[in-house]
Every structure is written in structure tokens, then in C-alpha cells.
PDB file of C-alpha atoms in Angstrom:
ATOM      1  CA  MET A  14     -36.297  45.141  37.471  1.00  0.00           C
ATOM      2  CA  THR A  15     -37.236  42.219  39.711  1.00  0.00           C
ATOM      3  CA  GLU A  16     -36.102  42.512  43.300  1.00  0.00           C
ATOM      4  CA  PRO A  17     -33.885  39.664  44.585  1.00  0.00           C
ATOM      5  CA  MET A  18     -35.695  37.028  46.611  1.00  0.00           C
ATOM      6  CA  GLY A  19     -33.224  37.396  49.452  1.00  0.00           C
ATOM      7  CA  ASN A  20     -33.352  33.738  50.466  1.00  0.00           C
ATOM      8  CA  MET A  21     -33.388  30.202  49.127  1.00  0.00           C
ATOM      9  CA  GLN A  22     -36.842  29.243  50.376  1.00  0.00           C
ATOM     10  CA  PRO A  23     -38.741  29.623  47.057  1.00  0.00           C
ATOM     11  CA  LEU A  24     -36.322  27.259  45.295  1.00  0.00           C
ATOM     12  CA  LEU A  25     -36.359  24.801  48.197  1.00  0.00           C
ATOM     13  CA  THR A  26     -40.164  24.824  48.133  1.00  0.00           C
ATOM     14  CA  ILE A  27     -40.229  24.133  44.387  1.00  0.00           C
ATOM     15  CA  MET A  28     -37.851  21.224  44.887  1.00  0.00           C
ATOM     16  CA  GLN A  29     -39.980  19.808  47.671  1.00  0.00           C
ATOM     17  CA  LYS A  30     -43.079  19.976  45.455  1.00  0.00           C
ATOM     18  CA  LEU A  31     -41.276  18.262  42.590  1.00  0.00           C
ATOM     19  CA  ARG A  32     -40.456  15.370  44.934  1.00  0.00           C
ATOM     20  CA  ASP A  33     -43.883  15.183  46.588  1.00  0.00           C
ATOM     21  CA  PRO A  34     -44.786  11.458  46.723  1.00  0.00           C
ATOM     22  CA  GLU A  35     -48.361  12.065  45.527  1.00  0.00           C
ATOM     23  CA  THR A  36     -48.383  15.213  43.399  1.00  0.00           C
ATOM     24  CA  GLY A  37     -44.744  15.536  42.370  1.00  0.00           C
ATOM     25  CA  CYS A  38     -43.083  15.088  38.978  1.00  0.00           C
ATOM     26  CA  ALA A  39     -42.629  11.420  38.043  1.00  0.00           C
ATOM     27  CA  TRP A  40     -39.105  12.016  36.705  1.00  0.00           C
ATOM     28  CA  ASP A  41     -37.918  13.964  39.747  1.00  0.00           C
ATOM     29  CA  LYS A  42     -39.426  11.408  42.140  1.00  0.00           C
ATOM     30  CA  ALA A  43     -37.533   8.602  40.389  1.00  0.00           C
ATOM     31  CA  GLN A  44     -34.098  10.177  40.854  1.00  0.00           C
ATOM     32  CA  THR A  45     -31.436   9.120  43.368  1.00  0.00           C
ATOM     33  CA  PHE A  46     -28.091  10.501  44.505  1.00  0.00           C
ATOM     34  CA  GLN A  47     -26.394   8.303  41.924  1.00  0.00           C
ATOM     35  CA  SER A  48     -28.726   9.005  39.001  1.00  0.00           C
ATOM     36  CA  ILE A  49     -28.324  12.795  39.020  1.00  0.00           C
ATOM     37  CA  VAL A  50     -24.523  12.833  39.173  1.00  0.00           C
ATOM     38  CA  PRO A  51     -24.206  12.911  35.338  1.00  0.00           C
ATOM     39  CA  PHE A  52     -26.542  15.914  35.225  1.00  0.00           C
ATOM     40  CA  THR A  53     -24.494  17.704  37.877  1.00  0.00           C
ATOM     41  CA  LEU A  54     -21.317  17.209  35.861  1.00  0.00           C
ATOM     42  CA  GLU A  55     -23.089  18.364  32.697  1.00  0.00           C
ATOM     43  CA  GLU A  56     -24.330  21.534  34.397  1.00  0.00           C
ATOM     44  CA  ALA A  57     -20.856  22.306  35.751  1.00  0.00           C
ATOM     45  CA  TYR A  58     -19.390  21.974  32.254  1.00  0.00           C
ATOM     46  CA  GLU A  59     -22.117  24.222  30.859  1.00  0.00           C
ATOM     47  CA  VAL A  60     -21.150  26.899  33.387  1.00  0.00           C
ATOM     48  CA  ALA A  61     -17.509  26.562  32.330  1.00  0.00           C
ATOM     49  CA  ASP A  62     -18.485  26.700  28.635  1.00  0.00           C
ATOM     50  CA  THR A  63     -20.536  29.858  29.169  1.00  0.00           C
ATOM     51  CA  ILE A  64     -17.627  31.594  30.890  1.00  0.00           C
ATOM     52  CA  GLU A  65     -15.182  30.464  28.214  1.00  0.00           C
ATOM     53  CA  ARG A  66     -17.493  31.883  25.514  1.00  0.00           C
ATOM     54  CA  VAL A  67     -17.747  35.123  27.548  1.00  0.00           C
ATOM     55  CA  ALA A  68     -21.530  34.712  27.346  1.00  0.00           C
ATOM     56  CA  PHE A  69     -22.164  36.347  30.702  1.00  0.00           C
ATOM     57  CA  ASP A  70     -25.785  37.112  29.834  1.00  0.00           C
ATOM     58  CA  GLU A  71     -26.352  33.324  29.865  1.00  0.00           C
ATOM     59  CA  LEU A  72     -24.396  32.727  33.061  1.00  0.00           C
ATOM     60  CA  PRO A  73     -27.211  33.387  35.584  1.00  0.00           C
ATOM     61  CA  ASP A  74     -29.323  30.680  33.924  1.00  0.00           C
ATOM     62  CA  GLU A  75     -26.463  28.179  33.911  1.00  0.00           C
ATOM     63  CA  LEU A  76     -25.550  28.963  37.530  1.00  0.00           C
ATOM     64  CA  GLY A  77     -29.205  28.486  38.438  1.00  0.00           C
ATOM     65  CA  ASP A  78     -29.178  25.055  36.816  1.00  0.00           C
ATOM     66  CA  LEU A  79     -26.059  24.149  38.800  1.00  0.00           C
ATOM     67  CA  LEU A  80     -27.550  25.486  42.033  1.00  0.00           C
ATOM     68  CA  PHE A  81     -30.649  23.385  41.422  1.00  0.00           C
ATOM     69  CA  GLN A  82     -28.429  20.299  41.441  1.00  0.00           C
ATOM     70  CA  VAL A  83     -27.234  21.207  44.946  1.00  0.00           C
ATOM     71  CA  VAL A  84     -30.818  21.742  46.070  1.00  0.00           C
ATOM     72  CA  PHE A  85     -31.785  18.353  44.579  1.00  0.00           C
ATOM     73  CA  TYR A  86     -29.092  16.575  46.615  1.00  0.00           C
ATOM     74  CA  CYS A  87     -30.212  18.425  49.726  1.00  0.00           C
ATOM     75  CA  GLN A  88     -33.834  17.333  49.218  1.00  0.00           C
ATOM     76  CA  LEU A  89     -32.709  13.723  48.851  1.00  0.00           C
ATOM     77  CA  GLY A  90     -30.604  14.059  51.994  1.00  0.00           C
ATOM     78  CA  LYS A  91     -33.532  15.554  53.900  1.00  0.00           C
ATOM     79  CA  GLU A  92     -35.884  12.772  52.827  1.00  0.00           C
ATOM     80  CA  GLN A  93     -33.400  10.157  54.022  1.00  0.00           C
ATOM     81  CA  GLY A  94     -32.708  11.959  57.304  1.00  0.00           C
ATOM     82  CA  ARG A  95     -29.051  12.517  56.410  1.00  0.00           C
ATOM     83  CA  PHE A  96     -28.763  16.309  55.992  1.00  0.00           C
ATOM     84  CA  ASP A  97     -30.623  19.278  54.541  1.00  0.00           C
ATOM     85  CA  PHE A  98     -29.780  22.577  52.851  1.00  0.00           C
ATOM     86  CA  ASP A  99     -29.057  24.288  56.164  1.00  0.00           C
ATOM     87  CA  THR A 100     -26.514  21.567  56.937  1.00  0.00           C
ATOM     88  CA  VAL A 101     -24.708  22.275  53.667  1.00  0.00           C
ATOM     89  CA  ILE A 102     -24.702  26.040  54.295  1.00  0.00           C
ATOM     90  CA  ASN A 103     -23.402  25.625  57.844  1.00  0.00           C
ATOM     91  CA  ARG A 104     -20.669  23.217  56.722  1.00  0.00           C
ATOM     92  CA  ILE A 105     -19.333  25.514  53.982  1.00  0.00           C
ATOM     93  CA  CYS A 106     -19.475  28.573  56.241  1.00  0.00           C
ATOM     94  CA  ASP A 107     -17.533  26.724  58.949  1.00  0.00           C
ATOM     95  CA  LYS A 108     -14.998  25.469  56.415  1.00  0.00           C
ATOM     96  CA  LEU A 109     -14.407  28.869  54.814  1.00  0.00           C
ATOM     97  CA  THR A 110     -14.017  30.523  58.200  1.00  0.00           C
ATOM     98  CA  ARG A 111     -11.646  27.801  59.405  1.00  0.00           C
ATOM     99  CA  ARG A 112      -9.535  27.874  56.245  1.00  0.00           C
ATOM    100  CA  HIS A 113      -9.164  31.670  56.201  1.00  0.00           C
ATOM    101  CA  PRO A 114      -7.656  32.530  59.596  1.00  0.00           C
ATOM    102  CA  HIS A 115      -5.923  35.498  57.936  1.00  0.00           C
ATOM    103  CA  ILE A 116      -9.403  36.987  57.497  1.00  0.00           C
ATOM    104  CA  PHE A 117     -11.479  35.663  60.393  1.00  0.00           C
ATOM    105  CA  ALA A 118      -8.913  34.919  63.127  1.00  0.00           C
ATOM    106  CA  ASP A 119      -5.590  36.165  64.444  1.00  0.00           C
ATOM    107  CA  LEU A 120      -3.445  35.761  61.338  1.00  0.00           C
ATOM    108  CA  GLN A 121      -4.256  39.005  59.550  1.00  0.00           C
ATOM    109  CA  ASN A 122      -1.628  40.637  57.307  1.00  0.00           C
ATOM    110  CA  SER A 123      -0.221  37.219  56.414  1.00  0.00           C
ATOM    111  CA  SER A 124       1.878  36.969  53.259  1.00  0.00           C
ATOM    112  CA  THR A 125       0.682  34.998  50.241  1.00  0.00           C
ATOM    113  CA  GLU A 126       3.152  32.225  51.057  1.00  0.00           C
ATOM    114  CA  GLN A 127       2.008  32.079  54.704  1.00  0.00           C
ATOM    115  CA  ILE A 128      -1.616  31.899  53.569  1.00  0.00           C
ATOM    116  CA  LYS A 129      -0.774  28.978  51.276  1.00  0.00           C
ATOM    117  CA  GLN A 130       1.136  27.143  54.015  1.00  0.00           C
ATOM    118  CA  ASN A 131      -1.666  27.658  56.543  1.00  0.00           C
ATOM    119  CA  TRP A 132      -4.220  26.442  53.984  1.00  0.00           C
ATOM    120  CA  GLU A 133      -2.309  23.189  53.449  1.00  0.00           C
ATOM    121  CA  LYS A 134      -1.797  22.667  57.201  1.00  0.00           C
ATOM    122  CA  ILE A 135      -5.501  23.147  57.863  1.00  0.00           C
ATOM    123  CA  LYS A 136      -6.482  20.747  55.073  1.00  0.00           C
ATOM    124  CA  ALA A 137      -3.956  18.202  56.392  1.00  0.00           C
ATOM    125  CA  SER A 138      -5.449  18.408  59.887  1.00  0.00           C
ATOM    126  CA  GLU A 139      -8.939  17.971  58.397  1.00  0.00           C
ATOM    127  CA  ARG A 140      -7.772  14.799  56.631  1.00  0.00           C
ATOM    128  CA  VAL A 141      -6.406  13.432  59.904  1.00  0.00           C
ATOM    129  CA  GLU A 142      -9.760  14.110  61.585  1.00  0.00           C
ATOM    130  CA  ARG A 143     -11.424  12.090  58.835  1.00  0.00           C
ATOM    131  CA  GLN A 144      -8.809   9.348  59.311  1.00  0.00           C
ATOM    132  CA  GLN A 145      -7.325  10.119  55.909  1.00  0.00           C
ATOM    133  CA  HIS A 146      -3.602   9.881  56.561  1.00  0.00           C
ATOM    134  CA  SER A 147      -2.231  10.163  53.013  1.00  0.00           C
ATOM    135  CA  VAL A 148      -1.965  13.556  51.336  1.00  0.00           C
ATOM    136  CA  LEU A 149      -3.802  11.914  48.418  1.00  0.00           C
ATOM    137  CA  ASP A 150      -6.731  10.457  50.371  1.00  0.00           C
ATOM    138  CA  ASP A 151      -9.423  13.042  49.610  1.00  0.00           C
ATOM    139  CA  ILE A 152      -8.777  13.550  45.888  1.00  0.00           C
ATOM    140  CA  PRO A 153     -12.013  12.424  44.168  1.00  0.00           C
ATOM    141  CA  LEU A 154     -11.622   9.366  41.953  1.00  0.00           C
ATOM    142  CA  ASN A 155     -14.188  10.616  39.432  1.00  0.00           C
ATOM    143  CA  LEU A 156     -12.451  13.891  38.614  1.00  0.00           C
ATOM    144  CA  PRO A 157     -11.566  14.273  34.927  1.00  0.00           C
ATOM    145  CA  ALA A 158      -8.209  12.554  34.446  1.00  0.00           C
ATOM    146  CA  LEU A 159      -6.292  15.731  33.591  1.00  0.00           C
ATOM    147  CA  SER A 160      -7.683  17.558  36.613  1.00  0.00           C
ATOM    148  CA  ARG A 161      -6.950  14.648  38.928  1.00  0.00           C
ATOM    149  CA  SER A 162      -3.378  14.338  37.609  1.00  0.00           C
ATOM    150  CA  ILE A 163      -2.549  17.946  38.349  1.00  0.00           C
ATOM    151  CA  LYS A 164      -4.236  17.774  41.756  1.00  0.00           C
ATOM    152  CA  ILE A 165      -2.146  14.700  42.655  1.00  0.00           C
ATOM    153  CA  GLN A 166       1.015  16.428  41.486  1.00  0.00           C
ATOM    154  CA  LYS A 167       0.272  19.594  43.454  1.00  0.00           C
ATOM    155  CA  ARG A 168      -0.374  17.557  46.594  1.00  0.00           C
ATOM    156  CA  VAL A 169       2.892  15.626  46.426  1.00  0.00           C
ATOM    157  CA  SER A 170       4.767  18.794  45.485  1.00  0.00           C
ATOM    158  CA  GLY A 171       3.447  20.362  48.673  1.00  0.00           C
ATOM    159  CA  VAL A 172       5.381  17.804  50.741  1.00  0.00           C
ATOM    160  CA  GLY A 173       8.567  18.178  48.685  1.00  0.00           C
ATOM    161  CA  PHE A 174       8.143  15.308  46.216  1.00  0.00           C
ATOM    162  CA  ASP A 175       8.850  17.353  43.108  1.00  0.00           C
ATOM    163  CA  TRP A 176      11.594  18.552  40.786  1.00  0.00           C
ATOM    164  CA  ALA A 177      12.740  22.109  41.382  1.00  0.00           C
ATOM    165  CA  GLU A 178      13.861  22.726  37.780  1.00  0.00           C
ATOM    166  CA  LEU A 179      12.525  22.083  34.268  1.00  0.00           C
ATOM    167  CA  PRO A 180      15.278  19.854  32.741  1.00  0.00           C
ATOM    168  CA  PRO A 181      14.382  16.652  34.648  1.00  0.00           C
ATOM    169  CA  VAL A 182      10.682  17.280  33.951  1.00  0.00           C
ATOM    170  CA  VAL A 183      11.367  17.474  30.219  1.00  0.00           C
ATOM    171  CA  ALA A 184      13.775  14.517  30.372  1.00  0.00           C
ATOM    172  CA  LYS A 185      10.997  12.428  31.936  1.00  0.00           C
ATOM    173  CA  ILE A 186       8.746  13.168  28.950  1.00  0.00           C
ATOM    174  CA  HIS A 187      11.435  11.984  26.525  1.00  0.00           C
ATOM    175  CA  GLU A 188      11.911   8.861  28.643  1.00  0.00           C
ATOM    176  CA  GLU A 189       8.199   8.097  28.562  1.00  0.00           C
ATOM    177  CA  ILE A 190       8.039   8.643  24.780  1.00  0.00           C
ATOM    178  CA  GLU A 191      10.797   6.068  24.323  1.00  0.00           C
ATOM    179  CA  GLU A 192       8.921   3.601  26.513  1.00  0.00           C
ATOM    180  CA  VAL A 193       5.706   4.094  24.518  1.00  0.00           C
ATOM    181  CA  LEU A 194       7.565   3.528  21.242  1.00  0.00           C
ATOM    182  CA  PHE A 195       9.319   0.459  22.644  1.00  0.00           C
ATOM    183  CA  GLU A 196       5.971  -1.189  23.424  1.00  0.00           C
ATOM    184  CA  ALA A 197       4.404  -0.028  20.146  1.00  0.00           C
ATOM    185  CA  GLU A 198       7.240  -1.530  18.103  1.00  0.00           C
ATOM    186  CA  GLN A 199       7.112  -5.014  19.621  1.00  0.00           C
ATOM    187  CA  GLU A 200       6.462  -7.887  17.239  1.00  0.00           C
ATOM    188  CA  LYS A 201       3.458  -8.809  19.377  1.00  0.00           C
ATOM    189  CA  ILE A 202       1.966  -5.650  20.804  1.00  0.00           C
ATOM    190  CA  ASP A 203       0.418  -5.816  24.269  1.00  0.00           C
ATOM    191  CA  PRO A 204      -2.399  -3.186  24.291  1.00  0.00           C
ATOM    192  CA  ASN A 205      -2.378  -3.041  28.099  1.00  0.00           C
ATOM    193  CA  LYS A 206       1.324  -2.172  28.170  1.00  0.00           C
ATOM    194  CA  VAL A 207       0.890   0.470  25.469  1.00  0.00           C
ATOM    195  CA  THR A 208      -2.001   1.999  27.426  1.00  0.00           C
ATOM    196  CA  ASP A 209       0.054   1.950  30.612  1.00  0.00           C
ATOM    197  CA  GLU A 210       3.008   3.701  28.972  1.00  0.00           C
ATOM    198  CA  MET A 211       0.734   6.247  27.268  1.00  0.00           C
ATOM    199  CA  GLY A 212      -0.732   7.046  30.662  1.00  0.00           C
ATOM    200  CA  ASP A 213       2.757   7.657  32.044  1.00  0.00           C
ATOM    201  CA  LEU A 214       3.521   9.944  29.096  1.00  0.00           C
ATOM    202  CA  LEU A 215       0.342  11.968  29.565  1.00  0.00           C
ATOM    203  CA  PHE A 216       1.028  12.249  33.295  1.00  0.00           C
ATOM    204  CA  ALA A 217       4.530  13.549  32.527  1.00  0.00           C
ATOM    205  CA  VAL A 218       3.150  16.128  30.077  1.00  0.00           C
ATOM    206  CA  VAL A 219       0.686  17.317  32.720  1.00  0.00           C
ATOM    207  CA  ASN A 220       3.646  17.699  35.070  1.00  0.00           C
ATOM    208  CA  LEU A 221       5.403  19.947  32.546  1.00  0.00           C
ATOM    209  CA  ALA A 222       2.240  22.033  32.185  1.00  0.00           C
ATOM    210  CA  ARG A 223       2.086  22.440  35.956  1.00  0.00           C
ATOM    211  CA  HIS A 224       5.728  23.551  36.145  1.00  0.00           C
ATOM    212  CA  LEU A 225       5.044  26.102  33.405  1.00  0.00           C
ATOM    213  CA  GLY A 226       1.954  27.413  35.185  1.00  0.00           C
ATOM    214  CA  VAL A 227      -0.348  26.146  32.428  1.00  0.00           C
ATOM    215  CA  GLU A 228      -3.756  24.639  33.199  1.00  0.00           C
ATOM    216  CA  PRO A 229      -3.681  21.442  31.078  1.00  0.00           C
ATOM    217  CA  GLU A 230      -7.463  21.178  30.693  1.00  0.00           C
ATOM    218  CA  LYS A 231      -7.631  24.743  29.383  1.00  0.00           C
ATOM    219  CA  ALA A 232      -4.639  24.191  27.079  1.00  0.00           C
ATOM    220  CA  LEU A 233      -6.173  21.038  25.607  1.00  0.00           C
ATOM    221  CA  ARG A 234      -9.552  22.718  25.108  1.00  0.00           C
ATOM    222  CA  GLN A 235      -7.820  25.528  23.240  1.00  0.00           C
ATOM    223  CA  ALA A 236      -5.916  22.990  21.126  1.00  0.00           C
ATOM    224  CA  ASN A 237      -9.195  21.193  20.327  1.00  0.00           C
ATOM    225  CA  GLN A 238     -10.823  24.461  19.290  1.00  0.00           C
ATOM    226  CA  LYS A 239      -7.840  25.470  17.170  1.00  0.00           C
ATOM    227  CA  PHE A 240      -7.740  22.096  15.412  1.00  0.00           C
ATOM    228  CA  GLU A 241     -11.481  22.171  14.773  1.00  0.00           C
ATOM    229  CA  ARG A 242     -11.295  25.721  13.390  1.00  0.00           C
ATOM    230  CA  ARG A 243      -8.405  24.862  11.064  1.00  0.00           C
ATOM    231  CA  PHE A 244      -9.966  21.580   9.935  1.00  0.00           C
ATOM    232  CA  ARG A 245     -13.147  23.432   9.014  1.00  0.00           C
ATOM    233  CA  GLY A 246     -10.921  25.682   6.926  1.00  0.00           C
ATOM    234  CA  VAL A 247      -9.490  22.606   5.190  1.00  0.00           C
ATOM    235  CA  GLU A 248     -13.041  21.450   4.495  1.00  0.00           C
ATOM    236  CA  GLY A 249     -13.721  24.825   2.923  1.00  0.00           C
ATOM    237  CA  TYR A 250     -10.801  24.387   0.502  1.00  0.00           C
ATOM    238  CA  VAL A 251     -11.942  20.843  -0.297  1.00  0.00           C
ATOM    239  CA  ASN A 252     -15.433  22.107  -1.132  1.00  0.00           C
ATOM    240  CA  GLN A 253     -13.996  24.844  -3.346  1.00  0.00           C
ATOM    241  CA  ASP A 254     -11.923  22.236  -5.215  1.00  0.00           C
ATOM    242  CA  GLY A 255     -15.028  20.265  -6.123  1.00  0.00           C
ATOM    243  CA  ARG A 256     -13.571  16.847  -5.317  1.00  0.00           C
ATOM    244  CA  ALA A 257     -14.594  14.581  -2.444  1.00  0.00           C
ATOM    245  CA  PHE A 258     -12.424  14.553   0.670  1.00  0.00           C
ATOM    246  CA  ASP A 259     -11.123  11.039   0.014  1.00  0.00           C
ATOM    247  CA  GLU A 260     -10.130  12.028  -3.519  1.00  0.00           C
ATOM    248  CA  HIS A 261      -7.431  14.317  -2.126  1.00  0.00           C
ATOM    249  CA  THR A 262      -3.966  13.110  -1.183  1.00  0.00           C
ATOM    250  CA  LEU A 263      -2.606  13.777   2.279  1.00  0.00           C
ATOM    251  CA  VAL A 264      -0.068  16.129   0.695  1.00  0.00           C
ATOM    252  CA  GLU A 265      -2.909  18.183  -0.781  1.00  0.00           C
ATOM    253  CA  LEU A 266      -4.790  18.260   2.499  1.00  0.00           C
ATOM    254  CA  ASP A 267      -1.625  19.309   4.343  1.00  0.00           C
ATOM    255  CA  GLY A 268      -1.277  22.095   1.807  1.00  0.00           C
ATOM    256  CA  TYR A 269      -4.778  23.322   2.624  1.00  0.00           C
ATOM    257  CA  TRP A 270      -3.927  23.116   6.324  1.00  0.00           C
ATOM    258  CA  ASP A 271      -0.872  25.319   5.772  1.00  0.00           C
ATOM    259  CA  LYS A 272      -3.001  27.840   3.863  1.00  0.00           C
ATOM    260  CA  VAL A 273      -5.415  28.029   6.782  1.00  0.00           C
ATOM    261  CA  LYS A 274      -2.547  28.606   9.230  1.00  0.00           C
ATOM    262  CA  VAL A 275      -1.103  31.369   7.033  1.00  0.00           C
ATOM    263  CA  SER A 276      -4.489  33.055   6.738  1.00  0.00           C
ATOM    264  CA  GLU A 277      -4.867  32.993  10.535  1.00  0.00           C
ATOM    265  CA  SER A 278      -1.410  34.490  11.074  1.00  0.00           C
ATOM    266  CA  ASN A 279      -2.203  37.329   8.645  1.00  0.00           C
ATOM    267  CA  LYS A 280      -5.334  38.398  10.537  1.00  0.00           C
TER     268      LYS A 280
END
């Protein structure tokens, strides 16, 4: 079994060689902060996919790919005289120590609720230091929409802007459905208004998920997987029938769908 390296230097050295102006890799030398962002997002999703598939034997490789993205940014920062890997390490160590006074300072034996309150107070003070005076200021604009919605809602809930019970949350969803249908049923449909109302409806549904303790991204992924699995089952019945897909009526296809659901429930 290979012994752990014990430090980051081998990976940092590889990165430096890849970016060497004379002998480095042409592709790596051409990259910028902006150009590698899509790859960073892709690697993060691949980590999430590996965990969701419970493929833990693949996880070290995927985590390595994600770590390499961090090292890439650090090399770019070093070349431009902005920061290096040590800067990143020091910043995260300082932040974790500062945000966990119940571990590293004088607030040991704090309750879960006290820990949460202290966390929010510390983050609020950090925003003030960065001259970010709204509780929403440091929520990244490029987060996936579902993730950003729930982060916004959690932030405003933390300052009391939230319903305490489910009925008004559900009522808001019904209200937004009516507004979507109103715009969709106009004699001359305005696509921008329909999009706007659909956004409000989705935001309201995310709010219900949050109140129920459901992670909306996870719920939607599961729904996608379930639909795909069942649709593949429908395709199986279509193939057995011997007719093309478009030669079936919707009633017939719905019948296949119901068969797939029944077969799943009997397993």
C-alpha cells in the first residue's frame, strides 16, 4: 500500500510544470480564471454523482480532480501576484477557527441552537467587514437556481422574514399557480410574463420544500431518475408490442406507464 505523501508539494509542483511558459502543456498554459470555471463545476457535480451512486471506490479520483481545480486557481493567483496555495490554506483555517468558537474559543458546551445563532452572527459581522450590508450580499449569482433559491430563503428566514406554519406556504403555491394560468390563458400570451410567473411558482415550491426539510435539488434529481426509469419501462413495453412509439395512443402509453408503476410497487 502506498504511503500518503503527507503534503501538497508534489501536486503543486506538477501544476507549476504544466504552466511553465517554455516547457508546459499548451492547453494548461492557455487557461484563465474564467476559462476553467466550467470544469470546476463539472468536477463538483462528478463528486456529487459518485456519492449519490455510492461508488466510493471512485471517490478518491473524483476528489483529486476537484482538488486539482483548486490548485489550478492557486497557480494562476501566484503567477499574477494575487495569492498562492498557502494563502488559501491560511484563509480557510482562520475562517473555520473563527466560525467555531464552541470548539476553539470560550463557547464550549454550546447548544445546537446557540451554535447556529453564533454562526449567523459571525457571518453577518464578516459581511459588514466586506461592506456587504444586506443579508443577501454574498450569495453567489452563479449558483444553480434551486440552490440559490433555498439559500436566499434561509437567509431571510434567519432575520424573521418567514412563515412559521405550512398553510400560508401552501396557499402561496396555489396563488402562484393561478397567476401562471392567468397569463397562459390570455388571448395574446406574453412569454416574459409567463416566465416571470413560472419563476414565482418554482420559488414558492422551493419554499415548501425548505419548510418540509427537503433538499429541492436532491428531490428533483430523484424525480428525474424515477421518470427516466419508468419511461425506459414504457419503451420496453412498446418494443414488445412491435409497433413504433408514435403508433401508440397516449392512452396506451399511459397504460404501459401504470404497468411499470405496479411492477415497481410489487418489488
